[in-house]
Tab-separated table of C-alpha atoms and ligand atoms in Angstrom:
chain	number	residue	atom	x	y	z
A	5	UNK	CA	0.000	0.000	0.000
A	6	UNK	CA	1.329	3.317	-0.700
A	7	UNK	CA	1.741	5.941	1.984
A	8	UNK	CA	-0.602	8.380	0.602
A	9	UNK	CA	-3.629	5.551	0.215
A	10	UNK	CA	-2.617	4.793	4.111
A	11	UNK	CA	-3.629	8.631	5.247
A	12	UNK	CA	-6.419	8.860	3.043
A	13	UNK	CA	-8.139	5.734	4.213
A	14	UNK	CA	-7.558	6.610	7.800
A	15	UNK	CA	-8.150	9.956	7.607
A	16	UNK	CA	-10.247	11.244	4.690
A	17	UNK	CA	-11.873	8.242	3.311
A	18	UNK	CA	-15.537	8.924	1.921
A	19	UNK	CA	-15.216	12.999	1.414
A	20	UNK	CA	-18.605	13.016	-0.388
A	21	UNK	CA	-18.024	16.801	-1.060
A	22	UNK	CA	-14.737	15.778	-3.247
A	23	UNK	CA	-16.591	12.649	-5.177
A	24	UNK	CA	-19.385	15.267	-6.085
A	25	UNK	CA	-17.510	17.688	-7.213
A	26	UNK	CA	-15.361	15.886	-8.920
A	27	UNK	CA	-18.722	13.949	-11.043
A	28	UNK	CA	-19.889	17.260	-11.703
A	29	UNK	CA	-16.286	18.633	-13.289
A	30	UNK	CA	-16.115	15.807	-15.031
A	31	UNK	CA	-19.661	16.343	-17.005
A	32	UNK	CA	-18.843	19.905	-17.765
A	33	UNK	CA	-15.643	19.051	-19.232
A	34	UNK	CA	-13.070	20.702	-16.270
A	35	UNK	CA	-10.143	19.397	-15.542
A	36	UNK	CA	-9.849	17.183	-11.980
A	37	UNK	CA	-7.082	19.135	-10.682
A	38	UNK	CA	-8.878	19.916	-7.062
A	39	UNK	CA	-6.346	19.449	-4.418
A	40	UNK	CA	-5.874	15.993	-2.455
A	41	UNK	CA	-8.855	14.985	-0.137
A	42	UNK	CA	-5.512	14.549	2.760
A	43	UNK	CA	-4.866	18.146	1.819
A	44	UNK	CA	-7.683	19.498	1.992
A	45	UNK	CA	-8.507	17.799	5.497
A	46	UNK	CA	-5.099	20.049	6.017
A	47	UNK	CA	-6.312	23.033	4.854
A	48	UNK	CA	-9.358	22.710	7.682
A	49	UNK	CA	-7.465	21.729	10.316
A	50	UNK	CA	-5.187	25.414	9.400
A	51	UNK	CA	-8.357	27.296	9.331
A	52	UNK	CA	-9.638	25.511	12.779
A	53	UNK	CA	-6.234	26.061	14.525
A	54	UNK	CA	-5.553	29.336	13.819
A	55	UNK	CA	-8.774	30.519	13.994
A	56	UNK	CA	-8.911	32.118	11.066
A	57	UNK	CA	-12.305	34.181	9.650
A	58	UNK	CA	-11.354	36.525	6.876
A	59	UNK	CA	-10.050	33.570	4.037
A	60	UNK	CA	-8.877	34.278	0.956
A	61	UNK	CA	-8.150	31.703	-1.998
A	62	UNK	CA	-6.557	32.162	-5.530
A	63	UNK	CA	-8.027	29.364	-7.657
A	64	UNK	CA	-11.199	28.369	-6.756
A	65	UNK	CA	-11.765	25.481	-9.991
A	66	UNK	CA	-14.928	23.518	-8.636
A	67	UNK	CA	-14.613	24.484	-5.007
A	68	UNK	CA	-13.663	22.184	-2.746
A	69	UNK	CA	-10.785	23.714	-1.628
A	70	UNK	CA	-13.092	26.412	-0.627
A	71	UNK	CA	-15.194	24.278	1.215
A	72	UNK	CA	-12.238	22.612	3.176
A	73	UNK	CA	-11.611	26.275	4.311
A	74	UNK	CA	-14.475	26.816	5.235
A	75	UNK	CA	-15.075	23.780	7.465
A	76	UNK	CA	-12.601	24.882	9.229
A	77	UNK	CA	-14.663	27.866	11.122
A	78	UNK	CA	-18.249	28.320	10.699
A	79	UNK	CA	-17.929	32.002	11.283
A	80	UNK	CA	-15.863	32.681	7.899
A	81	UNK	CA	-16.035	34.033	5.112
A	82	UNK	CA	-14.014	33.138	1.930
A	83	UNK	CA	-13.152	35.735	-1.211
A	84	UNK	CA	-12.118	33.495	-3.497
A	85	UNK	CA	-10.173	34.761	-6.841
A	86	UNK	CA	-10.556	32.982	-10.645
A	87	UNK	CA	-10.214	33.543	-14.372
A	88	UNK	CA	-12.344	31.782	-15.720
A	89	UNK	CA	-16.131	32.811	-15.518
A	90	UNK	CA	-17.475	29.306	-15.711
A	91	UNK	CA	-15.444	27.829	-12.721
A	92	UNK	CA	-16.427	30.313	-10.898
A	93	UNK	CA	-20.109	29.308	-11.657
A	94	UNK	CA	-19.469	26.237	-10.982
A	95	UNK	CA	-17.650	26.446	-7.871
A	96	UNK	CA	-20.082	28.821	-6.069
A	97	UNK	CA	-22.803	26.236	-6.608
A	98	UNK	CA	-21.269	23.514	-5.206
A	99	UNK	CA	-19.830	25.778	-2.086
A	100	UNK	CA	-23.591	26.223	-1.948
A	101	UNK	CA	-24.271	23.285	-2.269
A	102	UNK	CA	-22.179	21.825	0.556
A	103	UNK	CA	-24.019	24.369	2.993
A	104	UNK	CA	-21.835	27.918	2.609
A	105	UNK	CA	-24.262	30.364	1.162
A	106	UNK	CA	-23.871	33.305	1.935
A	107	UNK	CA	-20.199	32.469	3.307
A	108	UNK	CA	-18.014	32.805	-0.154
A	109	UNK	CA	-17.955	35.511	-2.901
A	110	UNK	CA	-15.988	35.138	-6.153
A	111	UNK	CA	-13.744	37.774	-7.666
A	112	UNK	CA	-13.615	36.738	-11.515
A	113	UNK	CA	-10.512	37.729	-14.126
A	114	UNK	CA	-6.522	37.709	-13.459
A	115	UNK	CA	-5.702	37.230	-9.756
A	116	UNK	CA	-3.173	39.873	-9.824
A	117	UNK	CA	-5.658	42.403	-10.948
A	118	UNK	CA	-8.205	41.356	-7.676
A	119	UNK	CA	-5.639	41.169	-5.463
A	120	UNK	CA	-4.585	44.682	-6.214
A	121	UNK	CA	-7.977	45.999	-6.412
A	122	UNK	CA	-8.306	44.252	-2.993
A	123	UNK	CA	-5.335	45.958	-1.188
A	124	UNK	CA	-6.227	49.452	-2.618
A	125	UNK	CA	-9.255	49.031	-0.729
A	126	UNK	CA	-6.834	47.974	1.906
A	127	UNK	CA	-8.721	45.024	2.727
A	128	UNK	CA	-7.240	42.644	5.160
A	129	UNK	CA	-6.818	38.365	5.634
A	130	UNK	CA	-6.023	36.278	8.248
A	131	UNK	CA	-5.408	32.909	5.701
A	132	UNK	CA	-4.498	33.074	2.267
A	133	UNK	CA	-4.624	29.743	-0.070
A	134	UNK	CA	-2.314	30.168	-3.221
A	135	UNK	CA	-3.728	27.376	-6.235
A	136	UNK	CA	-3.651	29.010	-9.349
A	137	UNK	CA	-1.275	29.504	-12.311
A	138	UNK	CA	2.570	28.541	-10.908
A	139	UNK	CA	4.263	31.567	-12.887
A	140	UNK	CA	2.791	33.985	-10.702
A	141	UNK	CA	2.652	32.069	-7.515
A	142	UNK	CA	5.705	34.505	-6.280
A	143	UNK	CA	3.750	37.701	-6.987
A	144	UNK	CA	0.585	36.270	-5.381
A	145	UNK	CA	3.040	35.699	-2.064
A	146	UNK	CA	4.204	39.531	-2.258
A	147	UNK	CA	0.546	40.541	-2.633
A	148	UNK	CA	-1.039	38.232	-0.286
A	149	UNK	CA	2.170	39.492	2.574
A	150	UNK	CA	0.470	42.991	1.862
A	151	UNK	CA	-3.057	41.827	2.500
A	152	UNK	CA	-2.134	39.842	5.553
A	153	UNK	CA	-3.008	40.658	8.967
A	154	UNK	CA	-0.210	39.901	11.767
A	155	UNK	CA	0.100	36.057	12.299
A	156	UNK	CA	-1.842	35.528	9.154
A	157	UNK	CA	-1.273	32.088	7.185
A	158	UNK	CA	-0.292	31.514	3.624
A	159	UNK	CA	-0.550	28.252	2.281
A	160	UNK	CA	0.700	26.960	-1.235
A	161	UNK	CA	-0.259	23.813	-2.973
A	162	UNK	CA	1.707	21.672	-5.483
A	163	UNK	CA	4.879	23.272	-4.054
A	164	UNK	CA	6.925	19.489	-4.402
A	165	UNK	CA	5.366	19.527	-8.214
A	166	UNK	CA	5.680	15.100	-8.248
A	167	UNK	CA	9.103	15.699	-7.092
A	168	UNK	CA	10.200	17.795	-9.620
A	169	UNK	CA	11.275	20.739	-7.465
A	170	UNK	CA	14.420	18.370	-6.845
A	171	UNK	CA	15.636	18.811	-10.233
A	172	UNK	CA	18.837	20.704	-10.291
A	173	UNK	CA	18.735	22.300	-13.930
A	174	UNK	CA	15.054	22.415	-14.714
A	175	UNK	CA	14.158	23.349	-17.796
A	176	UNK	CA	10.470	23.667	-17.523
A	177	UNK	CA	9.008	27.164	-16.601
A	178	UNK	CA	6.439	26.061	-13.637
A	179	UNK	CA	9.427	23.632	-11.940
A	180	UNK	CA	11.463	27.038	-11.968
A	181	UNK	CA	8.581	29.339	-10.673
A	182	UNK	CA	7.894	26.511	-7.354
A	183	UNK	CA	11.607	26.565	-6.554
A	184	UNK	CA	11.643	30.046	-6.665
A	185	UNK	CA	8.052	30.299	-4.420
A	186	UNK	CA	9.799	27.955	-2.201
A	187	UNK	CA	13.079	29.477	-1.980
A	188	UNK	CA	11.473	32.848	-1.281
A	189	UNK	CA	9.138	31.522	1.526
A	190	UNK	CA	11.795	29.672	3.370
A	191	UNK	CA	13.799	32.670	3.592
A	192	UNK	CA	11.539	35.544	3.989
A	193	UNK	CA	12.242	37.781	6.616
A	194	UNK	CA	8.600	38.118	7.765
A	195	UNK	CA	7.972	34.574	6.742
A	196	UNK	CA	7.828	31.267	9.215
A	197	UNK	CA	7.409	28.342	7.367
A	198	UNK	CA	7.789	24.546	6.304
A	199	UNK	CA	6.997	22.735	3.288
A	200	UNK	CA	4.646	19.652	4.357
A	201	UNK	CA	4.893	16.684	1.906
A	202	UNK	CA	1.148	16.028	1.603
A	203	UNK	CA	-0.820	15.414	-1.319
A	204	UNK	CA	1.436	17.520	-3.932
A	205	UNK	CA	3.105	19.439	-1.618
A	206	UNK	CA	2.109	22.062	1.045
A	207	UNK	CA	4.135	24.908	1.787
A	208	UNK	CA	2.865	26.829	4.917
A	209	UNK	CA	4.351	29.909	6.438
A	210	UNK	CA	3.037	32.093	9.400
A	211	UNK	CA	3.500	36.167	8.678
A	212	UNK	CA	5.627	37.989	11.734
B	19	SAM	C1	-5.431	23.734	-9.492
B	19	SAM	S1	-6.850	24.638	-9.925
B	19	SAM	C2	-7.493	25.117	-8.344
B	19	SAM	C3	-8.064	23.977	-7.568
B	19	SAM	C4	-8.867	24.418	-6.363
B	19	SAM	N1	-8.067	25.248	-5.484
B	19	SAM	C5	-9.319	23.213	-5.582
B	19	SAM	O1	-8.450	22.546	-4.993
B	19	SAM	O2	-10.520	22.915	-5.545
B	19	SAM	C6	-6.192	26.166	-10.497
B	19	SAM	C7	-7.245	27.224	-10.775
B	19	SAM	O3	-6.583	28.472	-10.937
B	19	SAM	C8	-7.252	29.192	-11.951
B	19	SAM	N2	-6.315	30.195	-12.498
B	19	SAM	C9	-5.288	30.002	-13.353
B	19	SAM	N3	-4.668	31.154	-13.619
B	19	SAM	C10	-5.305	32.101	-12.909
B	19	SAM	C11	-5.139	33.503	-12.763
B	19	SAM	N4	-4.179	34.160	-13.410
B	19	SAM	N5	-5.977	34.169	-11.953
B	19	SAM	C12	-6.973	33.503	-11.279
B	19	SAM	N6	-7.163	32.177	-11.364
B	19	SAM	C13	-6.356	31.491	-12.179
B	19	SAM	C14	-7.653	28.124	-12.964
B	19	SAM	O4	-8.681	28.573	-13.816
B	19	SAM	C15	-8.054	26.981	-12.045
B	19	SAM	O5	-9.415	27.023	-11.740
């Protein structure tokens, strides 16, 4: 048995939310690239520790990462950010869905451009999700440090990339762009953090 079947049939085994979901991106022809259910149960247990109520999340895709945030604390609210129109659609239903109406709103186009629309209304988050296009996962960190309040949370997923961030001359753009995210996290001067090897990766780190 692999190690990642082990956690997921101890811990995470029968996530209706993620079998839904991914049924339903299936029929409208979007890709199954949700996060792990074992990462997701991660993402919860962040939100519940912390205590986290103002979330934000870049890449929302069908939404179950935003509804593993928000099982974390029934008194939050998510902003989620996404390009494209239909995902969005699709992911606010099934947050609905799942029991979170009223509890998520979705900022559609470029993340970069809602994220700075967001801090010129100087907006503020206690736990940030990054999920979205690798390239600009480094901006997203500067942006999201901006938006953070003090001992907010950032988390990153697919920051191991199926072991490809080990490479020593990569080649390919996104490999380059997660070494970089990484690199930057681990030694940010307002940055405490660890990458977590679950699901596809998990870098965490805790804003001074
Ligand atoms: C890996 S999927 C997100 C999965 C989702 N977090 C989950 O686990 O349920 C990446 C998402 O980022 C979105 N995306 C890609 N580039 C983006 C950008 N520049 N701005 C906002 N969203 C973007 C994609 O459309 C896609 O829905």
């Amino acid at each position: 048995m692999k190690l990642e079947t082990y956690i997921q049939t101890l811990f995470t085994s029968q996530d209706v939310d993620y079998e839904r979901i991914n049924q339903i991106m299936i029929e409208t022809g979007m890709p199954t690239i949700s996060v792990s259910p074992e990462t997701g149960k991660l993402l919860t247990l962040l939100v519940k520790i912390s205590g986290a109520k103002n979330l934000l999340e870049i890449g929302a895709l069908g939404g179950y990462s935003g509804i593993c945030l928000l099982r974390g604390n029934e008194d939050a609210k998510l902003v989620s950010l996404e390009l494209e129109q239909l995902y969005a659609n699709v992911a606010k239903r099934n947050v609905e869905e799942a029991g979170y109406r009223e509890k998520v709103s979705y900022k559609v186009g470029p993340a970069l451009d809602s994220l700075n629309e967001l801090k010129e209304k100087a907006e503020t988050y206690d736990f940030f999700f990054i999920d979205a296009d690798k390239g600009n996962y480094t901006h997203y960190l500067d942006l999201c440090i901006q938006l953070a309040s003090p001992g907010a949370i950032i988390a990153a997923d697919n920051t191991l990339w199926d072991g490809k961030v080990l490479e020593e001359h990569p080649t390919d753009q996104d490999t380059l762009a997660l070494q970089k995210y990484n690199d930057q996290v681990a030694h940010h001067p307002r940055l405490e953090s660890i990458l977590i090897p679950i699901g596809d990766g998990l870098t965490i780190a805790r804003v001074k």
